[in-house]
């Protein structure tokens, strides 16, 4: 069998900011142009739940951010820029405020009670119940925040936060291949319980406001990598800004058709065996992510290659497009389905039936997987450039992580894995789809560094799945992605 190899490097995609300004880097784009549709005099009210020390520490941190925070790495200025502050050079063009009446203090006696619980799972559940109860009390008060920050004390982190709660940008392992029961995860359970709150939440460690913060032991089997002070400010405030309902940036509108992207991923229930499906849809207009949960998945052999039955595939895509219409009052001309396992014929027929019924003109279905048997190497010490794309016959590989000329380095801890792109049924060329996927990796509002590994529809589906495994089907679904972040 003969394969043709075609190699190119896709240019770094631009993002759109305020007044239509374009730039490839979120941080510079925000400084130059501000966020999308800024409102003069805008104010984001932040509520805080924590001990007296952590509440005070976070409130003082917001005051510190007003003055600006210098970078701790001048050699890589584009990768680690200064945070300009929330004053005259405010990149978000709004104020952040922690009203005293929007703070809820957890008693030390309650923390000690949880620390004294010997069973890990019981301690995790007790901590989550306590924090959710305190958040509800806060929301019953007179000063209603737009985001609630859970400021965790060190002693509670060491008791209930396990290593898998820490999501690393270099962590490209496929959770869908894990089988068997896993240790109860504090973050995932907290986010699941917080779906019932009326505002999104943000978990913060003392490392946010205390540069000298260190844990007294390793987090299970891994060390948590602490970002520099300026980077922490950029990432935390950007996440709060987005969770408060604002939009920092979006993909520029193309001259072509309106497109919606649907990521389909799979997650196991708590015992690690039954397989369900979770989806995340990213709307193109303002980058708003809406979540839909599908039916139970099937596998072609135990634990491998999950897929949906035809009727379930039909239902999932139809509901997704109906949700799109509810928010946009129009249908997209094109839908791109990105799936983390291969397409089955009956499954794709279900997708296609729903798409035709909803009168969407164009469809692209692509299987996106990580790793594989093909890798690209450069001369010298650095890995392949981000954006490197190789056509191998009908398929392709895309390096969404790699050396970034704009940063002047490879900002990763280990050799990057390429994404394998396998078009199943496409009306758009794979080269164009690869460029779209590269752009979609920049739509992660938890971070202002742009070289993420996964496109947001797939990344979101995976994050949502970790939370939804703790949510029964009897509970009302929360469709807003901000609550899962």
CSV table of C-alpha atoms in Angstrom, one decimal:
chain,number,residue,atom,x,y,z
A,1,UNK,CA,0.0,0.0,0.0
A,2,UNK,CA,1.3,3.4,-1.0
A,3,UNK,CA,0.7,6.6,1.1
A,4,UNK,CA,1.3,10.2,0.1
A,5,UNK,CA,2.8,12.5,2.7
A,6,UNK,CA,2.1,16.2,2.6
A,7,UNK,CA,3.6,18.5,5.3
A,8,UNK,CA,2.8,22.1,6.2
A,9,UNK,CA,2.7,24.4,9.2
A,10,UNK,CA,-0.6,26.1,9.8
A,11,UNK,CA,0.0,29.8,10.9
A,12,UNK,CA,-1.0,30.6,14.5
A,13,UNK,CA,-4.7,31.7,14.3
A,14,UNK,CA,-5.8,35.1,15.4
A,15,UNK,CA,-8.5,35.8,18.0
A,16,UNK,CA,-11.0,38.6,18.0
A,17,UNK,CA,-11.2,41.2,20.9
A,18,UNK,CA,-13.0,44.4,21.5
A,19,UNK,CA,-13.8,46.7,18.5
A,20,UNK,CA,-12.9,43.9,16.2
A,21,UNK,CA,-9.2,43.9,17.1
A,22,UNK,CA,-7.3,40.8,16.1
A,23,UNK,CA,-4.2,39.2,17.6
A,24,UNK,CA,-2.8,35.7,18.2
A,25,UNK,CA,-2.1,36.1,21.9
A,26,UNK,CA,-5.0,36.5,24.4
A,27,UNK,CA,-3.0,38.6,26.8
A,28,UNK,CA,-1.7,41.1,24.3
A,29,UNK,CA,-5.0,41.2,22.6
A,30,UNK,CA,-6.8,42.1,25.8
A,31,UNK,CA,-4.3,44.8,26.6
A,32,UNK,CA,-4.5,46.3,23.2
A,33,UNK,CA,-8.2,46.0,22.4
A,34,UNK,CA,-10.0,44.9,25.6
A,35,UNK,CA,-12.6,42.1,25.7
A,36,UNK,CA,-15.6,41.7,23.5
A,37,UNK,CA,-18.3,44.3,24.1
A,38,UNK,CA,-16.9,45.9,27.2
A,39,UNK,CA,-19.4,48.0,29.2
A,40,UNK,CA,-18.3,51.4,30.7
A,41,UNK,CA,-18.2,51.2,34.5
A,42,UNK,CA,-18.7,47.4,34.5
A,43,UNK,CA,-18.3,45.7,37.9
A,44,UNK,CA,-17.9,42.0,38.7
A,45,UNK,CA,-18.9,41.2,42.3
A,46,UNK,CA,-17.1,38.2,43.7
A,47,UNK,CA,-18.3,36.2,46.7
A,48,UNK,CA,-15.8,34.2,48.8
A,49,UNK,CA,-16.3,31.1,51.0
A,50,UNK,CA,-13.4,30.1,53.2
A,51,UNK,CA,-11.8,30.5,56.6
A,52,UNK,CA,-11.2,33.9,58.0
A,53,UNK,CA,-7.6,33.7,56.8
A,54,UNK,CA,-8.4,32.5,53.2
A,55,UNK,CA,-11.2,35.0,52.7
A,56,UNK,CA,-9.0,37.8,53.9
A,57,UNK,CA,-6.1,36.5,51.7
A,58,UNK,CA,-8.2,36.4,48.6
A,59,UNK,CA,-9.8,39.9,49.2
A,60,UNK,CA,-6.3,41.4,49.6
A,61,UNK,CA,-5.2,39.6,46.5
A,62,UNK,CA,-7.8,41.4,44.4
A,63,UNK,CA,-6.5,44.7,45.9
A,64,UNK,CA,-3.0,43.7,45.0
A,65,UNK,CA,-4.0,42.9,41.4
A,66,UNK,CA,-5.1,46.5,41.1
A,67,UNK,CA,-1.5,47.6,41.2
A,68,UNK,CA,-0.2,45.1,38.7
A,69,UNK,CA,2.1,42.1,39.2
A,70,UNK,CA,5.5,41.8,37.5
A,71,UNK,CA,6.6,38.7,35.7
A,72,UNK,CA,9.1,36.4,37.4
A,73,UNK,CA,10.6,35.4,34.0
A,74,UNK,CA,11.9,38.3,32.0
A,75,UNK,CA,13.7,36.0,29.5
A,76,UNK,CA,10.5,34.7,28.1
A,77,UNK,CA,8.4,37.9,28.1
A,78,UNK,CA,5.8,36.7,25.6
A,79,UNK,CA,5.2,33.5,27.5
A,80,UNK,CA,5.3,35.1,31.0
A,81,UNK,CA,4.3,38.8,30.6
A,82,UNK,CA,3.6,41.2,33.4
A,83,UNK,CA,0.0,41.5,34.6
A,84,UNK,CA,-0.7,45.2,34.0
A,85,UNK,CA,-3.1,45.6,36.9
A,86,UNK,CA,-6.8,46.5,37.2
A,87,UNK,CA,-6.2,50.2,37.1
A,88,UNK,CA,-5.8,52.4,34.0
A,89,UNK,CA,-4.3,49.6,31.9
A,90,UNK,CA,-7.0,47.1,32.9
A,91,UNK,CA,-7.1,44.4,30.2
A,92,UNK,CA,-10.7,43.5,31.2
A,93,UNK,CA,-12.0,47.1,31.1
A,94,UNK,CA,-14.0,46.4,34.3
A,95,UNK,CA,-13.6,46.4,38.1
A,96,UNK,CA,-13.4,43.3,40.3
A,97,UNK,CA,-14.8,43.7,43.8
A,98,UNK,CA,-15.1,41.5,46.9
A,99,UNK,CA,-17.8,43.1,49.0
A,100,UNK,CA,-17.5,42.3,52.7
A,101,UNK,CA,-21.1,41.3,52.9
A,102,UNK,CA,-20.5,38.7,50.1
A,103,UNK,CA,-18.0,36.7,52.2
A,104,UNK,CA,-19.0,33.6,54.1
A,105,UNK,CA,-16.6,32.4,56.8
A,106,UNK,CA,-16.3,28.7,57.6
A,107,UNK,CA,-15.6,28.0,61.3
A,108,UNK,CA,-12.3,26.4,62.3
A,109,UNK,CA,-14.3,23.8,64.3
A,110,UNK,CA,-16.0,22.6,61.1
A,111,UNK,CA,-12.6,22.3,59.3
A,112,UNK,CA,-11.2,20.3,62.3
A,113,UNK,CA,-14.2,18.0,62.2
A,114,UNK,CA,-13.5,17.1,58.6
A,115,UNK,CA,-9.8,16.7,59.2
A,116,UNK,CA,-10.6,14.2,61.9
A,117,UNK,CA,-12.5,11.9,59.6
A,118,UNK,CA,-10.3,8.9,58.8
A,119,UNK,CA,-12.0,7.6,55.7
A,120,UNK,CA,-11.0,9.6,52.6
A,121,UNK,CA,-14.3,9.4,50.8
A,122,UNK,CA,-16.3,10.4,53.9
A,123,UNK,CA,-14.0,13.4,54.4
A,124,UNK,CA,-14.4,14.5,50.7
A,125,UNK,CA,-18.2,14.3,50.9
A,126,UNK,CA,-18.3,16.1,54.3
A,127,UNK,CA,-16.0,18.9,52.9
A,128,UNK,CA,-18.2,19.3,49.8
A,129,UNK,CA,-21.4,19.4,51.8
A,130,UNK,CA,-20.0,22.0,54.1
A,131,UNK,CA,-18.8,24.3,51.3
A,132,UNK,CA,-22.0,24.0,49.3
A,133,UNK,CA,-24.0,24.8,52.4
A,134,UNK,CA,-21.9,27.9,53.0
A,135,UNK,CA,-22.3,29.0,49.4
A,136,UNK,CA,-26.1,28.7,49.7
A,137,UNK,CA,-26.1,30.9,52.8
A,138,UNK,CA,-24.0,33.5,51.0
A,139,UNK,CA,-26.5,33.5,48.1
A,140,UNK,CA,-29.3,34.1,50.5
A,141,UNK,CA,-27.7,37.4,51.6
A,142,UNK,CA,-28.3,40.9,50.4
A,143,UNK,CA,-25.1,41.2,48.3
A,144,UNK,CA,-25.5,38.7,45.4
A,145,UNK,CA,-22.2,37.9,43.7
A,146,UNK,CA,-21.8,36.8,40.0
A,147,UNK,CA,-19.1,34.2,40.9
A,148,UNK,CA,-18.3,32.5,44.1
A,149,UNK,CA,-14.6,31.7,44.9
A,150,UNK,CA,-14.0,28.8,47.2
A,151,UNK,CA,-10.8,29.8,49.0
A,152,UNK,CA,-9.5,26.5,50.4
A,153,UNK,CA,-7.3,26.4,53.5
A,154,UNK,CA,-4.1,24.4,53.4
A,155,UNK,CA,-5.2,21.8,56.0
A,156,UNK,CA,-8.4,21.0,54.0
A,157,UNK,CA,-6.4,20.7,50.7
A,158,UNK,CA,-4.0,18.2,52.3
A,159,UNK,CA,-7.0,16.2,53.7
A,160,UNK,CA,-9.4,16.0,50.7
A,161,UNK,CA,-7.8,17.1,47.5
A,162,UNK,CA,-6.3,14.1,45.6
A,163,UNK,CA,-3.8,14.2,42.7
A,164,UNK,CA,-6.4,13.6,40.0
A,165,UNK,CA,-8.1,16.9,41.1
A,166,UNK,CA,-5.1,18.6,39.5
A,167,UNK,CA,-5.6,19.0,35.8
A,168,UNK,CA,-2.3,19.6,33.9
A,169,UNK,CA,-2.1,21.0,30.4
A,170,UNK,CA,0.4,18.2,29.7
A,171,UNK,CA,-2.0,15.5,30.8
A,172,UNK,CA,-3.1,14.0,27.6
A,173,UNK,CA,-4.1,10.6,28.9
A,174,UNK,CA,-7.4,9.4,27.6
A,175,UNK,CA,-9.7,9.0,30.5
A,176,UNK,CA,-12.1,6.9,28.4
A,177,UNK,CA,-9.7,4.0,28.5
A,178,UNK,CA,-9.6,3.8,32.3
A,179,UNK,CA,-11.6,1.0,33.8
A,180,UNK,CA,-12.5,0.0,37.3
A,181,UNK,CA,-13.5,2.2,40.3
A,182,UNK,CA,-11.4,5.3,41.0
A,183,UNK,CA,-10.8,7.3,44.2
A,184,UNK,CA,-13.5,9.9,44.9
A,185,UNK,CA,-12.3,13.3,43.4
A,186,UNK,CA,-12.9,16.4,45.5
A,187,UNK,CA,-13.1,18.9,42.6
A,188,UNK,CA,-15.4,16.8,40.4
A,189,UNK,CA,-17.8,16.1,43.3
A,190,UNK,CA,-17.8,19.7,44.4
A,191,UNK,CA,-18.5,20.9,40.8
A,192,UNK,CA,-21.3,18.4,40.5
A,193,UNK,CA,-23.0,19.6,43.7
A,194,UNK,CA,-22.4,23.2,42.7
A,195,UNK,CA,-24.4,22.8,39.5
A,196,UNK,CA,-27.5,23.5,41.6
A,197,UNK,CA,-26.2,26.9,42.7
A,198,UNK,CA,-27.4,29.9,40.8
A,199,UNK,CA,-23.9,31.2,40.0
A,200,UNK,CA,-20.7,29.6,38.8
A,201,UNK,CA,-17.8,28.7,41.2
A,202,UNK,CA,-14.0,29.0,41.2
A,203,UNK,CA,-11.8,27.0,43.5
A,204,UNK,CA,-8.7,28.9,44.7
A,205,UNK,CA,-5.7,27.7,46.7
A,206,UNK,CA,-3.6,29.8,49.0
A,207,UNK,CA,-0.9,29.8,46.3
A,208,UNK,CA,-3.0,32.4,44.5
A,209,UNK,CA,-2.4,35.1,47.2
A,210,UNK,CA,0.6,33.7,49.0
A,211,UNK,CA,3.7,33.3,46.9
A,212,UNK,CA,5.5,31.4,49.6
A,213,UNK,CA,2.7,28.8,50.0
A,214,UNK,CA,3.8,25.2,50.0
A,215,UNK,CA,2.2,21.9,50.9
A,216,UNK,CA,3.8,19.9,53.7
A,217,UNK,CA,3.6,16.7,51.5
A,218,UNK,CA,3.2,15.6,47.9
A,219,UNK,CA,-0.3,15.4,46.5
A,220,UNK,CA,-0.5,11.7,46.5
A,221,UNK,CA,1.8,10.7,43.6
A,222,UNK,CA,2.4,14.1,41.9
A,223,UNK,CA,3.6,17.6,42.6
A,224,UNK,CA,1.3,20.5,41.7
A,225,UNK,CA,3.1,22.9,39.4
A,226,UNK,CA,2.6,26.4,40.7
A,227,UNK,CA,2.4,29.2,38.1
A,228,UNK,CA,4.3,32.5,38.5
A,229,UNK,CA,2.4,35.4,40.2
A,230,UNK,CA,1.7,37.3,37.0
A,231,UNK,CA,0.5,34.2,35.2
A,232,UNK,CA,-1.8,33.3,38.1
A,233,UNK,CA,-3.4,36.7,37.9
A,234,UNK,CA,-4.0,36.5,34.2
A,235,UNK,CA,-5.5,33.1,34.4
A,236,UNK,CA,-7.6,33.5,37.5
A,237,UNK,CA,-9.1,36.9,36.6
A,238,UNK,CA,-9.8,35.8,33.0
A,239,UNK,CA,-11.6,32.7,34.3
A,240,UNK,CA,-13.7,34.8,36.8
A,241,UNK,CA,-14.4,37.3,34.0
A,242,UNK,CA,-15.8,34.5,31.8
A,243,UNK,CA,-17.7,32.8,34.6
A,244,UNK,CA,-19.4,36.2,35.4
A,245,UNK,CA,-20.9,36.1,31.9
A,246,UNK,CA,-18.5,38.2,30.0
A,247,UNK,CA,-16.6,37.1,26.9
A,248,UNK,CA,-12.8,37.8,26.7
A,249,UNK,CA,-12.3,36.8,23.1
A,250,UNK,CA,-13.8,34.6,20.3
A,251,UNK,CA,-12.8,33.2,17.0
A,252,UNK,CA,-13.1,35.8,14.2
A,253,UNK,CA,-16.2,35.5,12.1
A,254,UNK,CA,-15.3,33.8,8.8
A,255,UNK,CA,-16.5,35.0,5.5
A,256,UNK,CA,-18.1,31.6,5.0
A,257,UNK,CA,-21.0,29.8,6.6
A,258,UNK,CA,-22.2,29.9,10.3
A,259,UNK,CA,-20.7,26.8,11.9
A,260,UNK,CA,-21.4,25.1,15.2
A,261,UNK,CA,-19.0,22.6,16.7
A,262,UNK,CA,-20.2,19.5,18.7
A,263,UNK,CA,-17.7,17.6,20.7
A,264,UNK,CA,-18.7,14.1,21.8
A,265,UNK,CA,-16.8,12.3,24.6
A,266,UNK,CA,-17.6,9.5,26.9
A,267,UNK,CA,-17.3,8.9,30.6
A,268,UNK,CA,-17.7,6.0,33.0
A,269,UNK,CA,-19.9,6.0,36.1
A,270,UNK,CA,-18.5,5.8,39.6
A,271,UNK,CA,-17.8,2.1,39.6
A,272,UNK,CA,-15.7,2.5,36.4
A,273,UNK,CA,-17.7,0.0,34.3
A,274,UNK,CA,-21.0,1.4,32.9
A,275,UNK,CA,-20.3,3.8,30.0
A,276,UNK,CA,-22.3,6.9,29.4
A,277,UNK,CA,-21.9,9.8,27.0
A,278,UNK,CA,-21.3,13.5,27.6
A,279,UNK,CA,-21.2,16.3,25.1
A,280,UNK,CA,-20.1,19.9,24.9
A,281,UNK,CA,-21.2,22.2,22.2
A,282,UNK,CA,-19.3,25.5,21.6
A,283,UNK,CA,-21.4,28.1,19.9
A,284,UNK,CA,-19.5,30.1,17.3
A,285,UNK,CA,-21.1,33.5,17.9
A,286,UNK,CA,-19.7,34.3,21.3
A,287,UNK,CA,-17.8,31.2,22.3
A,288,UNK,CA,-20.6,30.2,24.7
A,289,UNK,CA,-20.4,26.5,25.7
A,290,UNK,CA,-23.7,24.6,26.3
A,291,UNK,CA,-23.8,21.1,27.6
A,292,UNK,CA,-26.1,18.2,26.7
A,293,UNK,CA,-26.0,14.7,28.2
A,294,UNK,CA,-26.7,11.7,26.0
A,295,UNK,CA,-27.8,8.1,26.5
A,296,UNK,CA,-25.7,5.1,27.5
A,297,UNK,CA,-23.0,4.2,25.1
A,298,UNK,CA,-22.2,0.8,23.5
A,299,UNK,CA,-18.7,-0.7,22.8
A,300,UNK,CA,-17.5,-3.0,20.1
A,301,UNK,CA,-15.6,-4.9,22.8
A,302,UNK,CA,-15.4,-4.5,26.6
A,303,UNK,CA,-14.3,-1.0,27.5
A,304,UNK,CA,-13.1,-0.1,24.0
A,305,UNK,CA,-14.3,2.3,21.2
A,306,UNK,CA,-17.6,3.6,22.7
A,307,UNK,CA,-20.3,4.6,20.3
A,308,UNK,CA,-24.0,5.5,20.3
A,309,UNK,CA,-26.9,3.5,19.0
A,310,UNK,CA,-28.6,5.0,15.9
A,311,UNK,CA,-31.6,6.3,17.8
A,312,UNK,CA,-29.4,7.8,20.6
A,313,UNK,CA,-27.1,9.5,18.1
A,314,UNK,CA,-30.2,11.0,16.3
A,315,UNK,CA,-31.6,12.2,19.6
A,316,UNK,CA,-28.3,13.8,20.8
A,317,UNK,CA,-27.7,15.8,17.6
A,318,UNK,CA,-31.3,16.8,17.2
A,319,UNK,CA,-31.4,18.2,20.8
A,320,UNK,CA,-28.0,19.9,20.2
A,321,UNK,CA,-29.4,21.7,17.1
A,322,UNK,CA,-32.6,22.6,18.9
A,323,UNK,CA,-30.6,24.2,21.7
A,324,UNK,CA,-28.5,26.1,19.1
A,325,UNK,CA,-31.8,27.4,17.6
A,326,UNK,CA,-33.1,28.5,21.0
A,327,UNK,CA,-30.0,30.7,21.6
A,328,UNK,CA,-29.5,32.0,18.0
A,329,UNK,CA,-33.0,32.0,16.5
A,330,UNK,CA,-31.5,30.5,13.4
A,331,UNK,CA,-29.9,27.2,12.4
A,332,UNK,CA,-26.2,26.9,11.5
A,333,UNK,CA,-25.4,26.2,7.9
A,334,UNK,CA,-22.7,23.7,8.9
A,335,UNK,CA,-22.1,21.4,11.9
A,336,UNK,CA,-18.8,19.8,12.7
A,337,UNK,CA,-18.9,16.7,14.9
A,338,UNK,CA,-15.6,15.9,16.7
A,339,UNK,CA,-15.7,12.5,18.4
A,340,UNK,CA,-13.1,10.9,20.6
A,341,UNK,CA,-13.7,7.4,19.3
A,342,UNK,CA,-14.3,6.1,15.8
A,343,UNK,CA,-17.7,6.4,14.1
A,344,UNK,CA,-19.9,3.4,13.6
A,345,UNK,CA,-22.1,3.2,10.5
A,346,UNK,CA,-25.4,3.1,12.4
A,347,UNK,CA,-24.2,5.9,14.7
A,348,UNK,CA,-23.3,8.2,11.7
A,349,UNK,CA,-26.7,7.4,10.1
A,350,UNK,CA,-28.4,8.6,13.3
A,351,UNK,CA,-26.3,11.8,13.2
A,352,UNK,CA,-27.1,12.4,9.5
A,353,UNK,CA,-30.8,11.8,9.9
A,354,UNK,CA,-31.1,14.5,12.6
A,355,UNK,CA,-29.0,16.9,10.7
A,356,UNK,CA,-31.1,16.5,7.6
A,357,UNK,CA,-34.3,16.8,9.6
A,358,UNK,CA,-33.1,20.1,11.1
A,359,UNK,CA,-32.2,21.4,7.7
A,360,UNK,CA,-28.5,21.9,8.2
A,361,UNK,CA,-26.8,22.0,4.8
A,362,UNK,CA,-23.3,20.8,5.5
A,363,UNK,CA,-21.7,18.2,7.8
A,364,UNK,CA,-18.2,17.2,8.8
A,365,UNK,CA,-17.6,14.2,11.1
A,366,UNK,CA,-14.1,13.7,12.4
A,367,UNK,CA,-12.6,11.2,14.8
A,368,UNK,CA,-10.0,13.0,16.9
A,369,UNK,CA,-7.6,10.9,19.0
A,370,UNK,CA,-4.3,11.5,20.8
A,371,UNK,CA,-1.0,9.9,20.3
A,372,UNK,CA,-0.6,7.2,17.7
A,373,UNK,CA,2.2,5.6,15.8
A,374,UNK,CA,3.4,8.5,13.7
A,375,UNK,CA,5.5,11.4,15.1
A,376,UNK,CA,7.3,14.4,13.5
A,377,UNK,CA,10.8,15.3,14.5
A,378,UNK,CA,12.9,18.4,13.8
A,379,UNK,CA,16.7,18.9,13.8
A,380,UNK,CA,18.0,20.3,17.1
A,381,UNK,CA,16.7,20.1,20.6
A,382,UNK,CA,13.1,21.3,20.2
A,383,UNK,CA,10.0,19.4,19.2
A,384,UNK,CA,7.9,20.0,16.1
A,385,UNK,CA,6.3,23.4,15.7
A,386,UNK,CA,2.8,23.9,17.0
A,387,UNK,CA,0.6,23.9,13.9
A,388,UNK,CA,2.6,21.2,12.1
A,389,UNK,CA,0.2,19.2,9.9
A,390,UNK,CA,1.0,16.1,8.0
A,391,UNK,CA,-1.4,14.4,5.5
A,392,UNK,CA,-1.0,10.7,5.5
A,393,UNK,CA,-3.2,9.4,2.8
A,394,UNK,CA,-6.8,10.1,3.8
A,395,UNK,CA,-5.9,11.0,7.4
A,396,UNK,CA,-3.7,13.5,9.1
A,397,UNK,CA,-1.8,14.4,12.3
A,398,UNK,CA,-1.8,17.8,13.8
A,399,UNK,CA,0.6,19.2,16.5
A,400,UNK,CA,-1.5,21.4,18.7
A,401,UNK,CA,1.4,21.5,21.2
A,402,UNK,CA,4.9,22.0,20.2
A,403,UNK,CA,7.6,24.7,19.8
A,404,UNK,CA,6.0,28.1,19.6
A,405,UNK,CA,8.1,30.8,17.8
A,406,UNK,CA,6.1,33.6,19.4
A,407,UNK,CA,7.0,32.3,22.9
A,408,UNK,CA,10.6,31.6,21.8
A,409,UNK,CA,10.5,28.1,23.3
A,410,UNK,CA,8.6,24.9,23.7
A,411,UNK,CA,6.4,25.5,26.8
A,412,UNK,CA,5.9,21.9,27.8
A,413,UNK,CA,7.3,19.4,30.2
A,414,UNK,CA,7.5,16.4,27.9
A,415,UNK,CA,7.5,15.5,24.2
A,416,UNK,CA,4.1,16.5,22.8
A,417,UNK,CA,1.7,14.1,21.2
A,418,UNK,CA,0.0,14.9,17.9
A,419,UNK,CA,-3.7,14.7,17.4
A,420,UNK,CA,-4.8,12.1,14.8
A,421,UNK,CA,-7.5,13.4,12.6
A,422,UNK,CA,-9.5,10.8,10.8
A,423,UNK,CA,-12.3,12.2,8.6
A,424,UNK,CA,-15.3,9.9,8.5
A,425,UNK,CA,-17.8,11.9,6.4
A,426,UNK,CA,-16.6,15.4,5.4
A,427,UNK,CA,-17.6,18.1,3.0
A,428,UNK,CA,-14.7,20.3,4.1
A,429,UNK,CA,-11.1,19.6,3.2
A,430,UNK,CA,-9.0,18.1,6.0
A,431,UNK,CA,-6.5,21.0,5.7
A,432,UNK,CA,-9.3,23.5,6.5
A,433,UNK,CA,-10.6,21.3,9.4
A,434,UNK,CA,-7.1,21.0,10.9
A,435,UNK,CA,-6.8,24.8,10.8
A,436,UNK,CA,-10.2,25.1,12.6
A,437,UNK,CA,-9.2,22.5,15.3
A,438,UNK,CA,-6.0,24.5,15.9
A,439,UNK,CA,-8.0,27.6,16.4
A,440,UNK,CA,-10.4,25.8,18.7
A,441,UNK,CA,-7.5,24.9,21.1
A,442,UNK,CA,-7.3,28.6,21.9
A,443,UNK,CA,-10.8,28.8,23.3
A,444,UNK,CA,-10.0,27.7,26.9
A,445,UNK,CA,-10.9,30.6,29.2
A,446,UNK,CA,-9.3,28.9,32.2
A,447,UNK,CA,-6.0,29.9,30.8
A,448,UNK,CA,-4.5,32.8,28.8
A,449,UNK,CA,-1.7,30.7,27.4
A,450,UNK,CA,-2.9,29.8,23.9
A,451,UNK,CA,-1.1,26.5,23.0
A,452,UNK,CA,-3.6,24.0,24.5
A,453,UNK,CA,-3.6,20.4,23.4
A,454,UNK,CA,-7.3,19.8,22.7
A,455,UNK,CA,-10.0,21.7,20.8
A,456,UNK,CA,-12.5,23.2,23.3
A,457,UNK,CA,-15.5,20.9,22.2
A,458,UNK,CA,-13.5,17.8,23.1
A,459,UNK,CA,-11.8,19.3,26.1
A,460,UNK,CA,-15.1,20.5,27.5
A,461,UNK,CA,-16.8,17.1,26.8
A,462,UNK,CA,-14.1,15.5,28.9
A,463,UNK,CA,-14.2,18.0,31.7
A,464,UNK,CA,-18.0,17.8,31.8
A,465,UNK,CA,-17.9,14.0,31.9
A,466,UNK,CA,-15.8,14.0,35.1
A,467,UNK,CA,-18.5,16.1,36.8
A,468,UNK,CA,-21.6,14.4,35.3
A,469,UNK,CA,-20.6,11.0,36.7
A,470,UNK,CA,-21.6,12.4,40.1
A,471,UNK,CA,-25.0,13.6,38.8
A,472,UNK,CA,-28.0,11.3,38.5
A,473,UNK,CA,-30.3,11.3,35.5
A,474,UNK,CA,-33.1,12.3,37.9
A,475,UNK,CA,-31.5,15.7,38.4
A,476,UNK,CA,-32.1,18.7,36.1
A,477,UNK,CA,-29.2,19.2,33.7
A,478,UNK,CA,-27.2,22.4,33.9
A,479,UNK,CA,-26.5,23.4,30.2
A,480,UNK,CA,-24.1,26.2,30.9
A,481,UNK,CA,-20.4,25.2,30.6
A,482,UNK,CA,-19.3,28.0,33.0
A,483,UNK,CA,-20.6,25.8,35.9
A,484,UNK,CA,-18.3,22.9,35.0
A,485,UNK,CA,-15.0,24.9,34.6
